[in-house]
mmCIF file of C-alpha atoms and ligand atoms in Angstrom:
data_model
loop_
_atom_site.group_PDB
_atom_site.id
_atom_site.type_symbol
_atom_site.label_atom_id
_atom_site.label_comp_id
_atom_site.label_asym_id
_atom_site.label_seq_id
_atom_site.Cartn_x
_atom_site.Cartn_y
_atom_site.Cartn_z
ATOM 1 C CA MET A 1 -25.398 13.860 11.903
ATOM 2 C CA LYS A 2 -22.646 13.039 9.397
ATOM 3 C CA HIS A 3 -19.273 11.506 10.317
ATOM 4 C CA LEU A 4 -16.283 10.332 8.305
ATOM 5 C CA LEU A 5 -15.271 7.153 10.092
ATOM 6 C CA SER A 6 -14.155 4.880 7.256
ATOM 7 C CA ILE A 7 -14.076 4.387 3.504
ATOM 8 C CA GLU A 8 -16.045 1.194 4.179
ATOM 9 C CA ASN A 9 -19.091 3.190 5.210
ATOM 10 C CA LEU A 10 -18.692 6.111 2.832
ATOM 11 C CA SER A 11 -20.870 5.898 -0.260
ATOM 12 C CA ARG A 12 -19.443 6.301 -3.736
ATOM 13 C CA ALA A 13 -21.590 9.415 -4.192
ATOM 14 C CA ASP A 14 -20.194 10.988 -1.011
ATOM 15 C CA MET A 15 -16.633 10.095 -2.053
ATOM 16 C CA GLU A 16 -17.215 11.808 -5.368
ATOM 17 C CA THR A 17 -18.702 14.862 -3.650
ATOM 18 C CA ILE A 18 -15.632 15.193 -1.424
ATOM 19 C CA LEU A 19 -13.202 14.593 -4.299
ATOM 20 C CA SER A 20 -14.780 17.207 -6.513
ATOM 21 C CA ALA A 21 -15.075 19.710 -3.634
ATOM 22 C CA THR A 22 -11.349 19.224 -2.959
ATOM 23 C CA ALA A 23 -10.512 20.628 -6.385
ATOM 24 C CA THR A 24 -12.653 23.711 -5.703
ATOM 25 C CA VAL A 25 -11.266 24.229 -2.205
ATOM 26 C CA LYS A 26 -7.714 23.949 -3.549
ATOM 27 C CA ARG A 27 -8.378 26.477 -6.289
ATOM 28 C CA GLN A 28 -10.061 28.912 -3.916
ATOM 29 C CA ARG A 29 -7.518 28.757 -1.094
ATOM 30 C CA GLY A 30 -7.219 32.176 0.546
ATOM 31 C CA HIS A 31 -10.649 33.342 -0.606
ATOM 32 C CA HIS A 32 -13.026 31.789 1.911
ATOM 33 C CA THR A 33 -15.727 34.363 2.492
ATOM 34 C CA PRO A 34 -17.739 34.088 4.581
ATOM 35 C CA LEU A 35 -15.941 31.710 6.947
ATOM 36 C CA PRO A 36 -18.323 28.754 7.386
ATOM 37 C CA LEU A 37 -16.964 27.699 10.800
ATOM 38 C CA ALA A 38 -16.655 31.156 12.410
ATOM 39 C CA GLY A 39 -17.434 30.948 16.122
ATOM 40 C CA ARG A 40 -17.045 27.162 16.198
ATOM 41 C CA THR A 41 -14.430 25.115 18.059
ATOM 42 C CA TRP A 42 -13.130 21.742 16.902
ATOM 43 C CA ALA A 43 -11.087 19.315 18.997
ATOM 44 C CA LEU A 44 -8.231 17.216 17.616
ATOM 45 C CA ILE A 45 -7.686 14.207 19.874
ATOM 46 C CA PHE A 46 -4.543 12.248 18.993
ATOM 47 C CA ALA A 47 -3.388 9.054 20.691
ATOM 48 C CA LYS A 48 -0.638 8.529 18.085
ATOM 49 C CA SER A 49 2.003 10.782 16.516
ATOM 50 C CA SER A 50 1.175 12.877 13.476
ATOM 51 C CA THR A 51 2.678 15.567 11.288
ATOM 52 C CA ARG A 52 0.541 15.769 8.145
ATOM 53 C CA THR A 53 -2.862 14.912 9.571
ATOM 54 C CA ARG A 54 -2.499 17.183 12.574
ATOM 55 C CA VAL A 55 -1.126 20.171 10.659
ATOM 56 C CA SER A 56 -3.552 19.830 7.755
ATOM 57 C CA PHE A 57 -6.552 19.701 10.089
ATOM 58 C CA GLU A 58 -5.294 22.561 12.264
ATOM 59 C CA VAL A 59 -4.582 24.789 9.266
ATOM 60 C CA GLY A 60 -7.688 23.704 7.361
ATOM 61 C CA LEU A 61 -10.049 24.296 10.277
ATOM 62 C CA ARG A 62 -8.528 27.725 10.951
ATOM 63 C CA GLU A 63 -8.829 28.671 7.278
ATOM 64 C CA LEU A 64 -12.524 27.789 7.540
ATOM 65 C CA GLY A 65 -12.854 30.108 10.549
ATOM 66 C CA ALA A 66 -12.869 27.580 13.424
ATOM 67 C CA ASN A 67 -10.936 27.640 16.673
ATOM 68 C CA VAL A 68 -8.898 24.475 17.104
ATOM 69 C CA MET A 69 -7.924 22.652 20.279
ATOM 70 C CA PHE A 70 -5.229 19.984 20.044
ATOM 71 C CA LEU A 71 -5.594 17.347 22.763
ATOM 72 C CA SER A 72 -2.911 14.721 23.095
ATOM 73 C CA ALA A 73 -4.740 11.656 24.421
ATOM 74 C CA ALA A 74 -1.915 11.184 26.911
ATOM 75 C CA ASP A 75 -2.546 14.629 28.405
ATOM 76 C CA ILE A 76 -6.289 14.336 28.976
ATOM 77 C CA GLN A 77 -8.019 11.906 31.342
ATOM 78 C CA LEU A 78 -8.547 9.518 28.395
ATOM 79 C CA GLY A 79 -4.877 8.620 28.822
ATOM 80 C CA ARG A 80 -5.541 7.660 32.451
ATOM 81 C CA GLY A 81 -8.426 5.397 31.573
ATOM 82 C CA GLU A 82 -11.486 7.651 31.425
ATOM 83 C CA PRO A 83 -13.908 5.824 29.116
ATOM 84 C CA ILE A 84 -14.246 6.980 25.511
ATOM 85 C CA LYS A 85 -17.984 7.373 25.940
ATOM 86 C CA ASP A 86 -17.567 9.763 28.875
ATOM 87 C CA THR A 87 -14.868 11.788 27.105
ATOM 88 C CA ALA A 88 -17.159 11.937 24.075
ATOM 89 C CA ARG A 89 -20.158 13.165 26.063
ATOM 90 C CA VAL A 90 -18.104 15.924 27.682
ATOM 91 C CA LEU A 91 -16.550 17.134 24.426
ATOM 92 C CA GLY A 92 -19.870 16.827 22.640
ATOM 93 C CA ARG A 93 -21.304 19.468 24.978
ATOM 94 C CA MET A 94 -18.444 21.888 24.437
ATOM 95 C CA VAL A 95 -17.058 21.620 20.923
ATOM 96 C CA HIS A 96 -18.657 21.486 17.496
ATOM 97 C CA GLY A 97 -16.627 18.756 15.818
ATOM 98 C CA ALA A 98 -13.862 16.240 16.510
ATOM 99 C CA VAL A 99 -10.930 14.697 14.677
ATOM 100 C CA PHE A 100 -9.749 11.528 16.397
ATOM 101 C CA ARG A 101 -6.588 9.454 15.804
ATOM 102 C CA THR A 102 -6.328 6.302 17.867
ATOM 103 C CA PHE A 103 -5.851 2.519 17.822
ATOM 104 C CA ALA A 104 -9.186 0.695 17.689
ATOM 105 C CA GLN A 105 -11.718 1.589 14.996
ATOM 106 C CA ALA A 106 -14.429 0.753 17.538
ATOM 107 C CA ASP A 107 -13.187 3.621 19.732
ATOM 108 C CA VAL A 108 -13.691 6.229 16.989
ATOM 109 C CA GLU A 109 -17.119 4.808 16.277
ATOM 110 C CA GLU A 110 -18.055 4.864 19.960
ATOM 111 C CA PHE A 111 -16.809 8.435 20.254
ATOM 112 C CA ALA A 112 -18.965 9.536 17.310
ATOM 113 C CA ARG A 113 -22.016 7.778 18.734
ATOM 114 C CA TYR A 114 -21.725 9.378 22.170
ATOM 115 C CA ALA A 115 -20.381 12.831 21.272
ATOM 116 C CA ASN A 116 -23.119 13.518 18.755
ATOM 117 C CA ILE A 117 -20.934 16.000 16.873
ATOM 118 C CA PRO A 118 -19.362 15.526 13.402
ATOM 119 C CA THR A 119 -16.425 13.166 13.952
ATOM 120 C CA ILE A 120 -13.548 12.331 11.615
ATOM 121 C CA ASN A 121 -11.324 9.261 11.775
ATOM 122 C CA ALA A 122 -7.785 10.658 11.532
ATOM 123 C CA LEU A 123 -6.343 7.083 11.409
ATOM 124 C CA THR A 124 -7.054 3.930 13.330
ATOM 125 C CA ASP A 125 -5.419 0.501 13.151
ATOM 126 C CA GLU A 126 -8.117 -0.447 10.626
ATOM 127 C CA GLU A 127 -8.484 2.526 8.273
ATOM 128 C CA HIS A 128 -7.049 5.867 7.194
ATOM 129 C CA PRO A 129 -9.944 7.310 5.193
ATOM 130 C CA CYS A 130 -8.671 10.909 4.922
ATOM 131 C CA GLN A 131 -5.381 9.643 3.461
ATOM 132 C CA ILE A 132 -7.028 7.542 0.779
ATOM 133 C CA LEU A 133 -9.360 10.364 -0.277
ATOM 134 C CA THR A 134 -6.278 12.554 -0.716
ATOM 135 C CA ASP A 135 -4.428 9.854 -2.629
ATOM 136 C CA ILE A 136 -7.286 9.352 -5.049
ATOM 137 C CA PHE A 137 -7.671 13.105 -5.468
ATOM 138 C CA THR A 138 -3.936 13.408 -6.196
ATOM 139 C CA PHE A 139 -3.984 10.577 -8.718
ATOM 140 C CA GLN A 140 -7.011 12.003 -10.518
ATOM 141 C CA GLU A 141 -5.577 15.536 -10.467
ATOM 142 C CA GLN A 142 -2.484 14.299 -12.295
ATOM 143 C CA ARG A 143 -3.769 11.391 -14.394
ATOM 144 C CA GLY A 144 -7.574 11.650 -14.736
ATOM 145 C CA PRO A 145 -10.235 9.194 -13.530
ATOM 146 C CA ILE A 146 -8.935 6.315 -11.422
ATOM 147 C CA GLN A 147 -11.733 4.033 -12.615
ATOM 148 C CA GLY A 148 -10.234 1.206 -14.682
ATOM 149 C CA LYS A 149 -6.668 2.032 -13.636
ATOM 150 C CA VAL A 150 -4.194 -0.246 -11.845
ATOM 151 C CA VAL A 151 -2.898 0.705 -8.394
ATOM 152 C CA THR A 152 -0.140 -1.465 -6.900
ATOM 153 C CA PHE A 153 0.389 -1.313 -3.162
ATOM 154 C CA VAL A 154 3.807 -2.602 -2.061
ATOM 155 C CA GLY A 155 4.719 -3.630 1.497
ATOM 156 C CA ASP A 156 2.572 -4.168 4.597
ATOM 157 C CA GLY A 157 -0.707 -4.966 2.873
ATOM 158 C CA ALA A 158 -2.437 -5.808 6.139
ATOM 159 C CA CYS A 159 -2.424 -2.360 7.744
ATOM 160 C CA ASN A 160 -4.863 0.562 7.750
ATOM 161 C CA VAL A 161 -3.855 2.299 4.504
ATOM 162 C CA PRO A 162 -4.222 -0.720 2.158
ATOM 163 C CA ALA A 163 -7.510 -1.611 3.896
ATOM 164 C CA SER A 164 -8.905 1.787 2.956
ATOM 165 C CA TRP A 165 -7.581 1.234 -0.581
ATOM 166 C CA VAL A 166 -9.506 -2.072 -0.773
ATOM 167 C CA PHE A 167 -12.794 -0.362 0.112
ATOM 168 C CA ALA A 168 -12.053 2.411 -2.400
ATOM 169 C CA ALA A 169 -11.319 -0.072 -5.210
ATOM 170 C CA ALA A 170 -14.662 -1.765 -4.603
ATOM 171 C CA LYS A 171 -16.559 1.523 -4.781
ATOM 172 C CA LEU A 172 -14.694 3.378 -7.524
ATOM 173 C CA GLY A 173 -14.008 0.437 -9.845
ATOM 174 C CA PHE A 174 -10.244 0.237 -10.205
ATOM 175 C CA GLU A 175 -7.782 -2.630 -9.896
ATOM 176 C CA LEU A 176 -5.817 -2.787 -6.663
ATOM 177 C CA ARG A 177 -2.890 -5.196 -6.508
ATOM 178 C CA ILE A 178 -1.386 -5.796 -3.096
ATOM 179 C CA ALA A 179 2.149 -7.175 -3.268
ATOM 180 C CA ALA A 180 3.082 -8.608 0.117
ATOM 181 C CA PRO A 181 4.124 -11.876 1.747
ATOM 182 C CA LYS A 182 1.071 -13.969 2.657
ATOM 183 C CA GLN A 183 1.073 -12.924 6.321
ATOM 184 C CA PHE A 184 1.024 -9.243 5.299
ATOM 185 C CA GLN A 185 -1.918 -9.534 2.918
ATOM 186 C CA PRO A 186 -5.379 -8.407 4.045
ATOM 187 C CA PRO A 187 -7.689 -11.230 5.186
ATOM 188 C CA LEU A 188 -10.364 -12.552 2.817
ATOM 189 C CA SER A 189 -12.973 -11.345 5.305
ATOM 190 C CA LEU A 190 -11.952 -7.759 4.475
ATOM 191 C CA LEU A 191 -12.535 -8.392 0.744
ATOM 192 C CA GLU A 192 -15.956 -9.813 1.564
ATOM 193 C CA ARG A 193 -16.812 -6.824 3.741
ATOM 194 C CA ALA A 194 -15.842 -4.576 0.828
ATOM 195 C CA GLY A 195 -18.394 -6.368 -1.347
ATOM 196 C CA PHE A 196 -16.062 -8.464 -3.535
ATOM 197 C CA ASN A 197 -18.350 -11.340 -4.393
ATOM 198 C CA HIS A 198 -16.200 -13.418 -6.766
ATOM 199 C CA VAL A 199 -13.054 -14.592 -5.013
ATOM 200 C CA HIS A 200 -10.708 -16.982 -6.764
ATOM 201 C CA ALA A 201 -7.499 -18.573 -5.412
ATOM 202 C CA GLN A 202 -4.877 -19.728 -7.930
ATOM 203 C CA PRO A 203 -1.810 -21.716 -6.815
ATOM 204 C CA THR A 204 1.380 -20.453 -8.516
ATOM 205 C CA PRO A 205 5.117 -21.149 -8.060
ATOM 206 C CA THR A 206 5.394 -17.929 -5.993
ATOM 207 C CA GLY A 207 2.420 -18.841 -3.783
ATOM 208 C CA GLU A 208 -1.323 -18.502 -3.944
ATOM 209 C CA VAL A 209 -2.707 -15.535 -5.894
ATOM 210 C CA ILE A 210 -6.130 -14.295 -4.804
ATOM 211 C CA THR A 211 -8.266 -12.444 -7.325
ATOM 212 C CA ALA A 212 -11.483 -10.818 -6.167
ATOM 213 C CA THR A 213 -13.938 -8.894 -8.294
ATOM 214 C CA ILE A 214 -17.156 -6.982 -7.897
ATOM 215 C CA ALA A 215 -19.265 -6.878 -11.030
ATOM 216 C CA ALA A 216 -21.401 -3.896 -9.993
ATOM 217 C CA THR A 217 -18.471 -1.449 -10.152
ATOM 218 C CA GLY A 218 -15.717 -3.301 -12.035
ATOM 219 C CA GLY A 219 -13.524 -3.169 -8.924
ATOM 220 C CA LYS A 220 -10.811 -5.801 -8.589
ATOM 221 C CA VAL A 221 -8.294 -6.778 -5.925
ATOM 222 C CA ILE A 222 -5.311 -9.074 -6.468
ATOM 223 C CA LEU A 223 -3.320 -10.346 -3.490
ATOM 224 C CA THR A 224 0.067 -11.774 -4.413
ATOM 225 C CA ALA A 225 3.559 -12.275 -3.068
ATOM 226 C CA ASP A 226 4.909 -11.738 -6.603
ATOM 227 C CA LEU A 227 6.056 -8.116 -6.487
ATOM 228 C CA GLN A 228 7.256 -7.985 -10.106
ATOM 229 C CA ALA A 229 3.989 -9.350 -11.505
ATOM 230 C CA ALA A 230 2.017 -6.910 -9.332
ATOM 231 C CA ALA A 231 3.992 -3.904 -10.562
ATOM 232 C CA THR A 232 3.842 -4.747 -14.261
ATOM 233 C CA GLY A 233 1.818 -2.138 -16.131
ATOM 234 C CA ALA A 234 0.648 -0.341 -12.954
ATOM 235 C CA HIS A 235 -0.477 3.288 -13.231
ATOM 236 C CA LEU A 236 0.359 4.005 -9.585
ATOM 237 C CA LEU A 237 2.983 2.420 -7.348
ATOM 238 C CA TYR A 238 2.139 3.135 -3.725
ATOM 239 C CA THR A 239 3.710 2.225 -0.425
ATOM 240 C CA ASP A 240 3.456 2.802 3.319
ATOM 241 C CA VAL A 241 5.751 2.053 6.253
ATOM 242 C CA TRP A 242 6.574 -1.550 7.114
ATOM 243 C CA VAL A 243 6.148 -0.830 10.838
ATOM 244 C CA SER A 244 2.916 1.014 11.549
ATOM 245 C CA MET A 245 2.338 2.965 14.749
ATOM 246 C CA GLY A 246 1.592 0.504 17.534
ATOM 247 C CA LYS A 247 3.586 -2.308 15.878
ATOM 248 C CA GLU A 248 7.018 -1.218 17.079
ATOM 249 C CA ALA A 249 7.524 -4.396 19.117
ATOM 250 C CA GLU A 250 7.327 -6.389 15.858
ATOM 251 C CA ALA A 251 9.795 -4.142 14.012
ATOM 252 C CA ALA A 252 12.612 -6.685 13.594
ATOM 253 C CA GLU A 253 10.398 -9.497 12.285
ATOM 254 C CA ARG A 254 8.481 -7.134 9.997
ATOM 255 C CA ILE A 255 11.659 -5.726 8.493
ATOM 256 C CA HIS A 256 12.947 -9.262 7.962
ATOM 257 C CA ALA A 257 9.727 -10.519 6.337
ATOM 258 C CA LEU A 258 9.139 -7.433 4.160
ATOM 259 C CA THR A 259 12.700 -6.969 2.907
ATOM 260 C CA GLY A 260 12.540 -6.821 -0.873
ATOM 261 C CA TYR A 261 9.006 -5.363 -0.946
ATOM 262 C CA GLN A 262 10.428 -2.019 -1.943
ATOM 263 C CA ILE A 263 9.665 0.595 -4.588
ATOM 264 C CA ASN A 264 12.936 1.178 -6.435
ATOM 265 C CA ALA A 265 14.131 1.925 -9.960
ATOM 266 C CA SER A 266 13.879 -1.669 -11.167
ATOM 267 C CA LEU A 267 10.263 -1.872 -9.966
ATOM 268 C CA VAL A 268 9.341 1.477 -11.532
ATOM 269 C CA LYS A 269 10.669 0.168 -14.885
ATOM 270 C CA LEU A 270 8.010 -2.565 -14.830
ATOM 271 C CA ALA A 271 5.147 -0.105 -14.283
ATOM 272 C CA ALA A 272 3.377 1.883 -17.027
ATOM 273 C CA PRO A 273 5.683 4.485 -18.646
ATOM 274 C CA ASP A 274 3.979 7.447 -16.944
ATOM 275 C CA ALA A 275 3.279 5.666 -13.638
ATOM 276 C CA LEU A 276 3.052 7.790 -10.518
ATOM 277 C CA VAL A 277 4.870 6.838 -7.321
ATOM 278 C CA MET A 278 3.168 7.874 -4.098
ATOM 279 C CA HIS A 279 3.771 7.408 -0.378
ATOM 280 C CA CYS A 280 1.443 8.452 2.446
ATOM 281 C CA LEU A 281 4.539 9.370 4.530
ATOM 282 C CA PRO A 282 6.483 9.275 6.769
ATOM 283 C CA ALA A 283 8.976 7.411 4.540
ATOM 284 C CA TYR A 284 11.739 5.087 5.662
ATOM 285 C CA ARG A 285 14.357 5.166 2.932
ATOM 286 C CA GLY A 286 16.039 1.876 2.239
ATOM 287 C CA LYS A 287 12.987 0.020 3.559
ATOM 288 C CA GLU A 288 9.692 0.420 1.639
ATOM 289 C CA ILE A 289 11.259 2.814 -0.896
ATOM 290 C CA ASP A 290 14.835 3.650 -1.815
ATOM 291 C CA ASP A 291 16.184 7.165 -1.557
ATOM 292 C CA ALA A 292 16.770 7.724 -5.290
ATOM 293 C CA THR A 293 13.235 6.680 -6.217
ATOM 294 C CA PHE A 294 11.738 8.755 -3.418
ATOM 295 C CA GLU A 295 13.625 11.855 -4.545
ATOM 296 C CA ALA A 296 12.837 11.218 -8.232
ATOM 297 C CA HIS A 297 9.131 11.268 -7.335
ATOM 298 C CA ALA A 298 9.280 13.881 -4.563
ATOM 299 C CA GLN A 299 7.160 16.337 -6.549
ATOM 300 C CA THR A 300 4.210 13.938 -6.611
ATOM 301 C CA ILE A 301 4.771 12.734 -3.041
ATOM 302 C CA PHE A 302 4.730 16.275 -1.639
ATOM 303 C CA ASP A 303 1.797 17.285 -3.862
ATOM 304 C CA GLU A 304 0.072 14.346 -2.174
ATOM 305 C CA ALA A 305 1.120 15.642 1.269
ATOM 306 C CA GLU A 306 -0.112 19.165 0.440
ATOM 307 C CA ASN A 307 -3.394 17.766 -0.809
ATOM 308 C CA ARG A 308 -4.089 16.472 2.703
ATOM 309 C CA LEU A 309 -4.911 20.092 3.575
ATOM 310 C CA HIS A 310 -7.307 20.647 0.686
ATOM 311 C CA THR A 311 -9.016 17.281 1.215
ATOM 312 C CA GLN A 312 -9.506 17.868 4.951
ATOM 313 C CA LYS A 313 -11.244 21.165 4.178
ATOM 314 C CA ALA A 314 -13.516 19.459 1.654
ATOM 315 C CA ILE A 315 -14.308 16.707 4.188
ATOM 316 C CA ILE A 316 -15.192 19.249 6.879
ATOM 317 C CA ALA A 317 -17.351 21.278 4.485
ATOM 318 C CA TRP A 318 -19.186 18.097 3.463
ATOM 319 C CA LEU A 319 -19.709 17.113 7.112
ATOM 320 C CA VAL A 320 -21.191 20.414 8.201
ATOM 321 C CA ALA A 321 -23.214 21.065 5.042
HETATM 322 N N1 CP B 1 0.222 10.266 6.284
HETATM 323 C C1 CP B 1 -0.076 10.642 7.546
HETATM 324 O O1 CP B 1 -1.177 10.427 8.060
HETATM 325 O O2 CP B 1 0.933 11.298 8.173
HETATM 326 P P1 CP B 1 0.967 11.711 9.707
HETATM 327 O O3 CP B 1 1.074 10.436 10.506
HETATM 328 O O4 CP B 1 2.180 12.566 9.832
HETATM 329 O O5 CP B 1 -0.291 12.451 10.050
HETATM 330 N N1 NVA B 2 0.251 2.577 8.345
HETATM 331 C C1 NVA B 2 0.849 3.738 8.942
HETATM 332 C C2 NVA B 2 0.295 4.980 8.321
HETATM 333 C C3 NVA B 2 0.971 6.246 8.780
HETATM 334 C C4 NVA B 2 0.337 7.468 8.200
HETATM 335 C C5 NVA B 2 0.636 3.724 10.444
HETATM 336 O O1 NVA B 2 -0.458 3.357 10.882
HETATM 337 O O2 NVA B 2 1.571 4.066 11.173
#
């Protein structure tokens, strides 16, 4: 039984399979014959809001022939405290696959274990694997192999999206720079879990800079508060919201601490001349990105959003193969 629960536990070979299938699925959209999921029903269980992930899975599953059932966690007994493992065992007897967006990573893993049907992590507090597969696909579609390239993540470096980027950098061998104040950088334990075995801390006037490498793949992660240094020469500038879902109570302090960690024209000037700017969305203009820069790069950002659909279909096809 295959699941897609994290980038951490997805092999490089499986990532490459999904990424190359995405290109095929995108090219062949509208010509799926026969429909591989005809007669099957998939459940989408969401405990957090979603536009892109929900719509891309609903459309993608239907295009593959499946029936789709959207279940807001608040509307099923899960929202009233029914245990995950009981919900999972019920759904596992009725539906053929599940897409689950929730808070704890452990909950998605428990669901997969008990439901015994292909299960996809549609975002947890710890990872957003479907997003990162799409982002890498989008980068490679527009700029070629990501291996050896420099990706700079700007903003809340301690949330789910940058964590998935860290695991991807370790596996695919690119350089990931995370520009964030110290308290919004991922913990060293995450780098260790990703397999970075040489970790070096360098004191600098703008604070400690952590450099971590993994010889087997050439992957590298740099954690720094120095936004300008992190952006210099980057092939991709990437950002995510400063206030992730579930962190609303910390909004004021996050906005205060992250002010300045923004993708804007002066930052783009420091990056490589043909650098891409991407955002997983939703975007908060004037916070993690300014309006002019967002609109200047809207073509790429909405290609990225569209590619969620193609990637989800490739993920599902890989899971049920
Ligand atoms: N990027 C992303 O996952 O968007 P949604 O929250 O709208 O699904
Ligand atoms: N880090 C964000 C991603 C949204 C797609 C969140 O968890 O809200």
